[in-house]
mmCIF file of C-alpha atoms in Angstrom:
data_model
loop_
_atom_site.group_PDB
_atom_site.id
_atom_site.type_symbol
_atom_site.label_atom_id
_atom_site.label_comp_id
_atom_site.label_asym_id
_atom_site.label_seq_id
_atom_site.Cartn_x
_atom_site.Cartn_y
_atom_site.Cartn_z
ATOM 1 C CA MET A 8 -178.380 153.248 70.842
ATOM 2 C CA ILE A 9 -178.422 155.088 74.176
ATOM 3 C CA SER A 10 -180.357 158.327 74.027
ATOM 4 C CA PRO A 11 -178.935 160.696 76.652
ATOM 5 C CA PRO A 12 -181.644 161.582 79.209
ATOM 6 C CA ALA A 13 -181.642 164.837 81.130
ATOM 7 C CA GLU A 14 -178.975 165.028 83.850
ATOM 8 C CA LEU A 15 -178.563 167.140 86.919
ATOM 9 C CA GLY A 16 -176.886 170.378 86.017
ATOM 10 C CA ALA A 17 -177.862 170.267 82.338
ATOM 11 C CA ALA A 18 -178.939 173.699 81.182
ATOM 12 C CA ARG A 19 -181.343 172.408 78.586
ATOM 13 C CA PRO A 20 -182.570 169.156 77.016
ATOM 14 C CA PRO A 21 -179.973 167.567 74.734
ATOM 15 C CA ALA A 22 -180.207 168.295 71.037
ATOM 16 C CA PRO A 23 -181.407 165.436 68.842
ATOM 17 C CA ARG A 24 -178.561 163.338 67.485
ATOM 18 C CA PRO A 25 -177.860 164.296 63.869
ATOM 19 C CA SER A 26 -178.262 161.588 61.289
ATOM 20 C CA LEU A 27 -175.220 159.366 60.835
ATOM 21 C CA ARG A 28 -175.918 159.476 57.109
ATOM 22 C CA SER A 29 -174.772 163.088 56.967
ATOM 23 C CA SER A 30 -171.576 163.510 54.979
ATOM 24 C CA LYS A 31 -170.612 166.756 56.723
ATOM 25 C CA ALA A 32 -170.358 167.586 60.404
ATOM 26 C CA SER A 33 -172.158 170.685 61.577
ATOM 27 C CA PRO A 34 -170.116 173.460 63.252
ATOM 28 C CA GLN A 35 -171.704 172.599 66.605
ATOM 29 C CA ASP A 36 -171.229 168.849 66.378
ATOM 30 C CA GLU A 37 -168.053 167.973 64.511
ATOM 31 C CA ALA A 38 -168.247 164.235 64.887
ATOM 32 C CA THR A 39 -171.390 162.741 63.481
ATOM 33 C CA ASP A 40 -170.267 161.779 59.995
ATOM 34 C CA THR A 41 -170.239 158.216 58.918
ATOM 35 C CA GLY A 42 -166.922 156.420 58.809
ATOM 36 C CA THR A 43 -163.881 157.665 60.672
ATOM 37 C CA VAL A 44 -164.086 159.500 63.974
ATOM 38 C CA LYS A 45 -162.398 162.880 63.968
ATOM 39 C CA TRP A 46 -159.297 163.155 66.176
ATOM 40 C CA SER A 47 -160.877 165.672 68.531
ATOM 41 C CA GLN A 48 -163.845 163.432 69.173
ATOM 42 C CA GLU A 49 -161.618 160.369 69.338
ATOM 43 C CA ARG A 50 -159.845 162.022 72.232
ATOM 44 C CA ARG A 51 -163.140 162.641 73.980
ATOM 45 C CA LEU A 52 -164.205 159.041 73.441
ATOM 46 C CA GLN A 53 -160.947 157.942 75.056
ATOM 47 C CA PHE A 54 -161.766 160.221 77.969
ATOM 48 C CA ILE A 55 -165.192 158.630 78.390
ATOM 49 C CA ASP A 56 -163.670 155.149 78.211
ATOM 50 C CA PHE A 57 -160.984 156.099 80.761
ATOM 51 C CA ARG A 58 -163.477 157.543 83.246
ATOM 52 C CA LEU A 59 -165.695 154.454 82.947
ATOM 53 C CA GLN A 60 -162.707 152.182 83.517
ATOM 54 C CA TRP A 61 -161.280 153.967 86.551
ATOM 55 C CA GLY A 62 -164.269 155.785 88.008
ATOM 56 C CA GLY A 63 -167.126 153.576 86.885
ATOM 57 C CA ARG A 64 -169.219 156.532 85.724
ATOM 58 C CA ILE A 65 -169.408 159.475 83.315
ATOM 59 C CA ASN A 66 -171.830 162.332 82.688
ATOM 60 C CA ARG A 67 -172.100 165.155 80.223
ATOM 61 C CA ARG A 68 -170.741 167.701 82.684
ATOM 62 C CA ASP A 69 -167.485 165.705 82.979
ATOM 63 C CA VAL A 70 -167.014 166.014 79.220
ATOM 64 C CA THR A 71 -168.105 169.647 78.911
ATOM 65 C CA ASP A 72 -165.933 170.807 81.830
ATOM 66 C CA PHE A 73 -162.810 168.994 80.677
ATOM 67 C CA PHE A 74 -162.968 169.801 76.969
ATOM 68 C CA LYS A 75 -164.858 173.126 77.200
ATOM 69 C CA ILE A 76 -167.488 172.003 74.706
ATOM 70 C CA SER A 77 -171.249 172.420 74.514
ATOM 71 C CA VAL A 78 -173.793 170.141 76.195
ATOM 72 C CA PRO A 79 -175.194 168.967 72.830
ATOM 73 C CA GLN A 80 -171.666 168.031 71.716
ATOM 74 C CA ALA A 81 -171.083 166.067 74.946
ATOM 75 C CA SER A 82 -174.403 164.282 74.404
ATOM 76 C CA ALA A 83 -173.315 163.364 70.883
ATOM 77 C CA ASP A 84 -169.980 162.107 72.201
ATOM 78 C CA ILE A 85 -171.609 159.809 74.745
ATOM 79 C CA ALA A 86 -174.024 158.566 72.100
ATOM 80 C CA ARG A 87 -171.121 157.923 69.752
ATOM 81 C CA TYR A 88 -169.230 156.057 72.469
ATOM 82 C CA ALA A 89 -172.271 153.840 72.986
ATOM 83 C CA GLU A 90 -172.049 152.980 69.288
ATOM 84 C CA VAL A 91 -168.331 152.197 69.144
ATOM 85 C CA ALA A 92 -168.336 150.349 72.500
ATOM 86 C CA PRO A 93 -171.800 148.761 72.739
ATOM 87 C CA GLY A 94 -172.688 147.331 76.130
ATOM 88 C CA ASN A 95 -170.059 149.345 78.013
ATOM 89 C CA LEU A 96 -172.343 151.900 79.684
ATOM 90 C CA GLU A 97 -175.919 152.339 80.782
ATOM 91 C CA TYR A 98 -177.903 155.179 82.298
ATOM 92 C CA ASP A 99 -178.528 154.927 86.043
ATOM 93 C CA THR A 100 -181.751 156.778 86.851
ATOM 94 C CA SER A 101 -181.077 156.929 90.604
ATOM 95 C CA SER A 102 -177.762 158.800 90.254
ATOM 96 C CA ARG A 103 -178.754 160.367 86.913
ATOM 97 C CA THR A 104 -175.439 159.498 85.357
ATOM 98 C CA TYR A 105 -173.954 156.893 83.015
ATOM 99 C CA VAL A 106 -172.267 153.943 84.704
ATOM 100 C CA ALA A 107 -170.093 151.114 83.489
ATOM 101 C CA THR A 108 -172.028 147.907 82.975
ATOM 102 C CA PRO A 109 -170.928 144.612 84.560
ATOM 103 C CA ALA A 110 -169.824 143.593 81.059
ATOM 104 C CA TYR A 111 -167.669 146.710 80.582
ATOM 105 C CA ALA A 112 -164.344 146.114 78.828
ATOM 106 C CA PRO A 113 -161.919 148.938 77.904
ATOM 107 C CA HIS A 114 -162.333 149.963 74.297
ATOM 108 C CA TYR A 115 -159.046 151.911 74.073
ATOM 109 C CA GLU A 116 -155.513 151.005 75.089
ATOM 110 C CA SER A 117 -155.271 154.454 76.669
ATOM 111 C CA SER A 118 -157.524 153.149 79.474
ATOM 112 C CA GLY A 119 -154.954 150.553 80.574
ATOM 113 C CA ALA A 120 -153.361 150.265 84.014
ATOM 114 C CA ARG A 121 -149.987 151.435 82.728
ATOM 115 C CA GLN A 122 -151.553 154.545 81.217
ATOM 116 C CA TYR A 123 -153.407 155.326 84.448
ATOM 117 C CA LEU A 124 -150.252 155.031 86.555
ATOM 118 C CA SER A 125 -148.251 157.014 83.988
ATOM 119 C CA GLN A 126 -150.697 159.908 84.294
ATOM 120 C CA LEU A 127 -150.611 159.656 88.082
ATOM 121 C CA LEU A 128 -146.802 159.801 88.049
ATOM 122 C CA ALA A 129 -146.754 162.666 85.541
ATOM 123 C CA LEU A 130 -149.055 164.647 87.831
ATOM 124 C CA GLU A 131 -146.914 163.940 90.888
ATOM 125 C CA ARG A 132 -143.768 165.041 89.049
ATOM 126 C CA GLN A 133 -145.569 168.088 87.612
ATOM 127 C CA ILE A 134 -145.049 166.971 84.019
ATOM 128 C CA LEU A 135 -148.822 167.217 83.538
ATOM 129 C CA THR A 136 -151.311 169.553 85.158
ATOM 130 C CA SER A 137 -154.694 168.428 86.437
ATOM 131 C CA ASP A 138 -156.467 169.841 83.379
ATOM 132 C CA GLN A 139 -154.284 167.678 81.104
ATOM 133 C CA ALA A 140 -154.834 164.312 82.804
ATOM 134 C CA PHE A 141 -157.997 162.208 82.600
ATOM 135 C CA LEU A 142 -158.006 161.271 86.298
ATOM 136 C CA ALA A 143 -161.209 162.192 88.150
ATOM 137 C CA PHE A 144 -159.818 161.030 91.495
ATOM 138 C CA ARG A 145 -156.160 161.464 92.386
ATOM 139 C CA PRO A 146 -155.081 159.080 95.151
ATOM 140 C CA PRO A 147 -152.132 160.048 97.362
ATOM 141 C CA MET A 148 -148.804 158.815 95.990
ATOM 142 C CA ALA A 149 -145.071 159.376 96.221
ATOM 143 C CA SER A 150 -142.225 158.576 93.847
ATOM 144 C CA VAL A 151 -138.497 158.266 94.421
ATOM 145 C CA PRO A 152 -137.162 161.837 94.456
ATOM 146 C CA LEU A 153 -134.596 162.456 91.738
ATOM 147 C CA PRO A 154 -132.245 165.394 91.233
ATOM 148 C CA SER A 155 -133.144 167.668 88.353
ATOM 149 C CA ARG A 156 -130.549 167.048 85.638
ATOM 150 C CA THR A 157 -129.437 170.101 83.673
ATOM 151 C CA ILE A 158 -130.763 170.407 80.125
ATOM 152 C CA GLU A 159 -130.134 173.696 78.368
ATOM 153 C CA PRO A 160 -132.964 174.541 75.945
ATOM 154 C CA LYS A 161 -130.481 175.956 73.402
ATOM 155 C CA THR A 162 -128.436 172.746 73.462
ATOM 156 C CA LEU A 163 -131.535 170.584 73.012
ATOM 157 C CA ALA A 164 -132.775 172.789 70.154
ATOM 158 C CA LEU A 165 -129.432 172.508 68.333
ATOM 159 C CA LEU A 166 -129.345 168.744 68.810
ATOM 160 C CA LEU A 167 -132.862 168.427 67.399
ATOM 161 C CA GLN A 168 -131.907 170.593 64.440
ATOM 162 C CA SER A 169 -128.789 168.504 63.829
ATOM 163 C CA ILE A 170 -130.757 165.255 63.881
ATOM 164 C CA ALA A 171 -133.412 166.652 61.534
ATOM 165 C CA GLU A 172 -130.817 168.037 59.115
ATOM 166 C CA ARG A 173 -128.319 165.147 59.520
ATOM 167 C CA ALA A 174 -125.706 167.670 60.567
ATOM 168 C CA LYS A 175 -122.839 167.769 63.052
ATOM 169 C CA LEU A 176 -122.135 170.093 65.974
ATOM 170 C CA ARG A 177 -118.902 171.391 67.389
ATOM 171 C CA ILE A 178 -119.126 171.076 71.162
ATOM 172 C CA ARG A 179 -117.078 171.145 74.310
ATOM 173 C CA TYR A 180 -117.833 168.035 76.349
ATOM 174 C CA GLN A 181 -117.082 167.571 80.019
ATOM 175 C CA SER A 182 -116.279 163.894 80.299
ATOM 176 C CA ILE A 183 -115.832 162.172 83.655
ATOM 177 C CA ALA A 184 -112.586 160.725 82.284
ATOM 178 C CA ARG A 185 -110.735 164.082 82.330
ATOM 179 C CA ASP A 186 -110.725 167.320 84.309
ATOM 180 C CA GLU A 187 -110.965 169.720 81.387
ATOM 181 C CA PRO A 188 -113.737 169.807 78.754
ATOM 182 C CA GLN A 189 -112.612 168.648 75.332
ATOM 183 C CA GLU A 190 -113.643 170.038 71.966
ATOM 184 C CA ARG A 191 -114.982 167.679 69.331
ATOM 185 C CA TYR A 192 -117.545 167.344 66.577
ATOM 186 C CA ILE A 193 -120.504 165.019 67.078
ATOM 187 C CA SER A 194 -123.133 163.911 64.563
ATOM 188 C CA PRO A 195 -126.239 163.148 66.678
ATOM 189 C CA HIS A 196 -129.008 160.870 65.447
ATOM 190 C CA ALA A 197 -131.097 159.735 68.462
ATOM 191 C CA PHE A 198 -131.866 160.289 72.146
ATOM 192 C CA GLY A 199 -131.739 157.832 75.030
ATOM 193 C CA TYR A 200 -133.209 157.896 78.530
ATOM 194 C CA ASP A 201 -132.194 155.565 81.359
ATOM 195 C CA GLY A 202 -134.912 156.607 83.805
ATOM 196 C CA VAL A 203 -132.724 159.253 85.445
ATOM 197 C CA ARG A 204 -130.852 161.148 82.730
ATOM 198 C CA TRP A 205 -131.077 161.923 79.033
ATOM 199 C CA HIS A 206 -128.257 161.405 76.582
ATOM 200 C CA VAL A 207 -127.831 161.856 72.860
ATOM 201 C CA ARG A 208 -126.559 159.050 70.665
ATOM 202 C CA ALA A 209 -124.016 160.480 68.247
ATOM 203 C CA TYR A 210 -120.975 159.733 66.136
ATOM 204 C CA CYS A 211 -117.907 161.187 67.819
ATOM 205 C CA HIS A 212 -115.536 162.528 65.166
ATOM 206 C CA LEU A 213 -112.730 162.691 67.760
ATOM 207 C CA ARG A 214 -112.995 159.039 68.853
ATOM 208 C CA GLU A 215 -114.329 157.863 65.479
ATOM 209 C CA GLY A 216 -117.211 155.865 66.862
ATOM 210 C CA PHE A 217 -120.809 156.092 68.057
ATOM 211 C CA ARG A 218 -121.133 157.042 71.714
ATOM 212 C CA ASP A 219 -123.534 158.403 74.325
ATOM 213 C CA PHE A 220 -123.249 162.041 75.415
ATOM 214 C CA VAL A 221 -125.053 163.240 78.549
ATOM 215 C CA LEU A 222 -127.021 166.372 77.636
ATOM 216 C CA GLY A 223 -125.971 168.341 80.707
ATOM 217 C CA ARG A 224 -122.275 167.859 79.925
ATOM 218 C CA ILE A 225 -122.492 169.312 76.420
ATOM 219 C CA LEU A 226 -121.025 172.811 76.591
ATOM 220 C CA SER A 227 -120.998 175.671 74.089
ATOM 221 C CA PRO A 228 -122.558 173.928 71.065
ATOM 222 C CA GLY A 229 -122.012 175.743 67.765
ATOM 223 C CA ALA A 230 -124.186 176.012 64.697
ATOM 224 C CA PRO A 231 -124.910 172.763 62.813
ATOM 225 C CA VAL A 232 -122.837 172.088 59.706
ATOM 226 C CA ALA A 233 -123.116 169.384 57.077
ATOM 227 C CA SER A 234 -122.131 165.854 58.109
ATOM 228 C CA ASP A 235 -121.366 162.816 55.998
ATOM 229 C CA VAL A 236 -122.075 160.337 58.818
ATOM 230 C CA ASP A 237 -124.627 157.630 58.056
ATOM 231 C CA SER A 238 -126.508 156.832 61.274
ATOM 232 C CA SER A 239 -127.457 153.414 59.881
ATOM 233 C CA GLN A 240 -123.834 152.454 60.593
ATOM 234 C CA ASP A 241 -124.491 152.666 64.336
ATOM 235 C CA ARG A 242 -124.611 148.898 64.711
ATOM 236 C CA GLU A 243 -125.351 148.888 68.445
ATOM 237 C CA TRP A 244 -128.302 151.249 68.023
ATOM 238 C CA HIS A 245 -129.825 149.146 65.254
ATOM 239 C CA THR A 246 -129.176 145.769 66.913
ATOM 240 C CA ASN A 247 -131.977 144.435 69.118
ATOM 241 C CA VAL A 248 -131.277 142.220 72.106
ATOM 242 C CA ASP A 249 -133.884 140.028 73.800
ATOM 243 C CA LEU A 250 -133.358 139.500 77.517
ATOM 244 C CA VAL A 251 -135.221 136.350 78.561
ATOM 245 C CA LEU A 252 -135.884 136.552 82.294
ATOM 246 C CA LYS A 253 -136.907 133.702 84.568
ATOM 247 C CA PRO A 254 -137.171 133.287 88.366
ATOM 248 C CA ASP A 255 -133.970 132.448 90.187
ATOM 249 C CA ASP A 256 -133.726 128.688 90.772
ATOM 250 C CA SER A 257 -132.977 129.290 94.468
ATOM 251 C CA LEU A 258 -136.520 130.585 95.072
ATOM 252 C CA THR A 259 -139.212 128.386 96.567
ATOM 253 C CA LEU A 260 -142.178 127.325 94.447
ATOM 254 C CA LYS A 261 -144.420 130.001 95.970
ATOM 255 C CA GLN A 262 -141.717 132.648 95.589
ATOM 256 C CA ARG A 263 -141.288 131.733 91.923
ATOM 257 C CA GLU A 264 -145.039 131.977 91.402
ATOM 258 C CA GLY A 265 -145.013 135.462 92.943
ATOM 259 C CA VAL A 266 -142.169 136.571 90.650
ATOM 260 C CA GLU A 267 -143.906 135.126 87.584
ATOM 261 C CA ILE A 268 -147.088 137.068 88.372
ATOM 262 C CA ASP A 269 -145.172 140.264 89.152
ATOM 263 C CA TYR A 270 -143.229 140.174 85.867
ATOM 264 C CA GLY A 271 -146.148 138.934 83.764
ATOM 265 C CA MET A 272 -144.313 135.751 82.830
ATOM 266 C CA LYS A 273 -145.767 133.057 80.604
ATOM 267 C CA ASN A 274 -144.545 129.503 81.158
ATOM 268 C CA GLY A 275 -142.056 130.831 83.677
ATOM 269 C CA LYS A 276 -140.353 133.353 81.371
ATOM 270 C CA VAL A 277 -140.727 136.875 80.019
ATOM 271 C CA THR A 278 -138.819 138.557 77.182
ATOM 272 C CA VAL A 279 -137.562 142.139 77.551
ATOM 273 C CA PRO A 280 -136.478 143.568 74.170
ATOM 274 C CA CYS A 281 -134.035 146.467 74.001
ATOM 275 C CA ARG A 282 -131.474 148.053 71.719
ATOM 276 C CA GLN A 283 -127.911 146.912 72.245
ATOM 277 C CA ALA A 284 -126.959 150.571 72.740
ATOM 278 C CA MET A 285 -129.345 150.682 75.724
ATOM 279 C CA LEU A 286 -128.365 147.302 77.154
ATOM 280 C CA PHE A 287 -125.982 148.696 79.781
ATOM 281 C CA TYR A 288 -128.723 150.933 81.205
ATOM 282 C CA THR A 289 -131.340 148.189 80.989
ATOM 283 C CA LEU A 290 -129.170 145.738 82.912
ATOM 284 C CA ARG A 291 -128.491 148.370 85.572
ATOM 285 C CA THR A 292 -132.212 149.122 85.956
ATOM 286 C CA LEU A 293 -133.018 145.406 86.282
ATOM 287 C CA ASN A 294 -130.315 144.990 88.967
ATOM 288 C CA PHE A 295 -127.813 143.095 86.848
ATOM 289 C CA GLU A 296 -124.091 143.648 86.532
ATOM 290 C CA PRO A 297 -122.781 144.584 83.050
ATOM 291 C CA ASN A 298 -121.812 140.911 82.589
ATOM 292 C CA GLY A 299 -125.441 139.887 83.054
ATOM 293 C CA THR A 300 -125.181 138.342 86.529
ATOM 294 C CA PRO A 301 -127.502 139.570 89.301
ATOM 295 C CA ARG A 302 -126.109 142.210 91.617
ATOM 296 C CA LYS A 303 -125.089 141.056 95.054
ATOM 297 C CA GLY A 304 -128.157 140.450 97.198
ATOM 298 C CA GLU A 305 -130.522 140.256 94.200
ATOM 299 C CA LYS A 306 -132.043 136.871 93.513
ATOM 300 C CA GLN A 307 -135.491 137.399 92.059
ATOM 301 C CA VAL A 308 -134.731 136.898 88.378
ATOM 302 C CA VAL A 309 -131.864 135.708 86.203
ATOM 303 C CA ILE A 310 -131.200 135.998 82.465
ATOM 304 C CA ALA A 311 -132.119 132.629 80.998
ATOM 305 C CA ASN A 312 -130.392 133.258 77.635
ATOM 306 C CA LEU A 313 -127.233 134.822 79.046
ATOM 307 C CA ALA A 314 -124.921 132.523 77.085
ATOM 308 C CA ASP A 315 -126.679 133.415 73.819
ATOM 309 C CA ILE A 316 -126.251 137.184 74.263
ATOM 310 C CA LYS A 317 -122.788 137.149 75.835
ATOM 311 C CA SER A 318 -121.140 138.687 72.760
ATOM 312 C CA LEU A 319 -123.635 141.602 72.868
ATOM 313 C CA LEU A 320 -123.117 142.547 76.504
ATOM 314 C CA PRO A 321 -121.951 146.137 77.048
ATOM 315 C CA LYS A 322 -118.377 147.250 77.379
ATOM 316 C CA PRO A 323 -118.847 150.580 79.213
ATOM 317 C CA GLY A 324 -116.444 153.370 78.360
ATOM 318 C CA GLN A 325 -116.209 157.104 78.740
ATOM 319 C CA ALA A 326 -116.916 159.484 75.850
#
């Protein structure tokens, strides 16, 4: 057990760690009971793990400043982390802070590379603010600029209500297929995102089938009314498709090795699972034509099981 020594900036010596035999947490330290870790402390333990992974160090002030908690509580959190992730940190007397040991291994999935980059991107796109992300250091970055797609809060609220209540909405929808918006009822049951725009997956009572409706093109939605549509009948939404990717045979050995590393392939292949209803968007994102062949000029990867999934390939149409 690591007993937190005094650190620079600490206002007073840390309080003794309460006994782990206690069946109730004190008001000042909510996380010293035996057994399960409370959610609030679990979040702070994830923070400690994240900072050790990506900054190599953590001190009580990091925890108190971020979570606005007391010094004794931060001391208890670091002590608790040392219990749940033994061998991951040690106290460095020269810098008077806790540092990751050479044997450090992330204890939480939230400390992964994908999670780090997701937070970095969310900060750059102003989805998160600096007091919501765990990053201590924010390196310069840029992302592909995208236009802001229109999403009316009222429309989104009515769609959410309709999904929750299994209801239908009367809408006017501006399809690309015609100049004038068309009235129809839709029974929504799910949302989809293709990396650029959001759409709602819904049964179209006009076309008598499940389709995708871009949120920004839904006009004048009315109040939800009862619907008898069973969303389990949306076969494409409930059908999963595995895209098995492999390097293009035209690549050299070294090029294939680079592609395999980049895509995280095992034995020269990687499987990308997706819903059939999202297959069109997935193929487009991966630089494939709707028929599954690589777009012109693209030759990094091909779909190894293309013949097996041919019957599931998308047939794009307008709503």
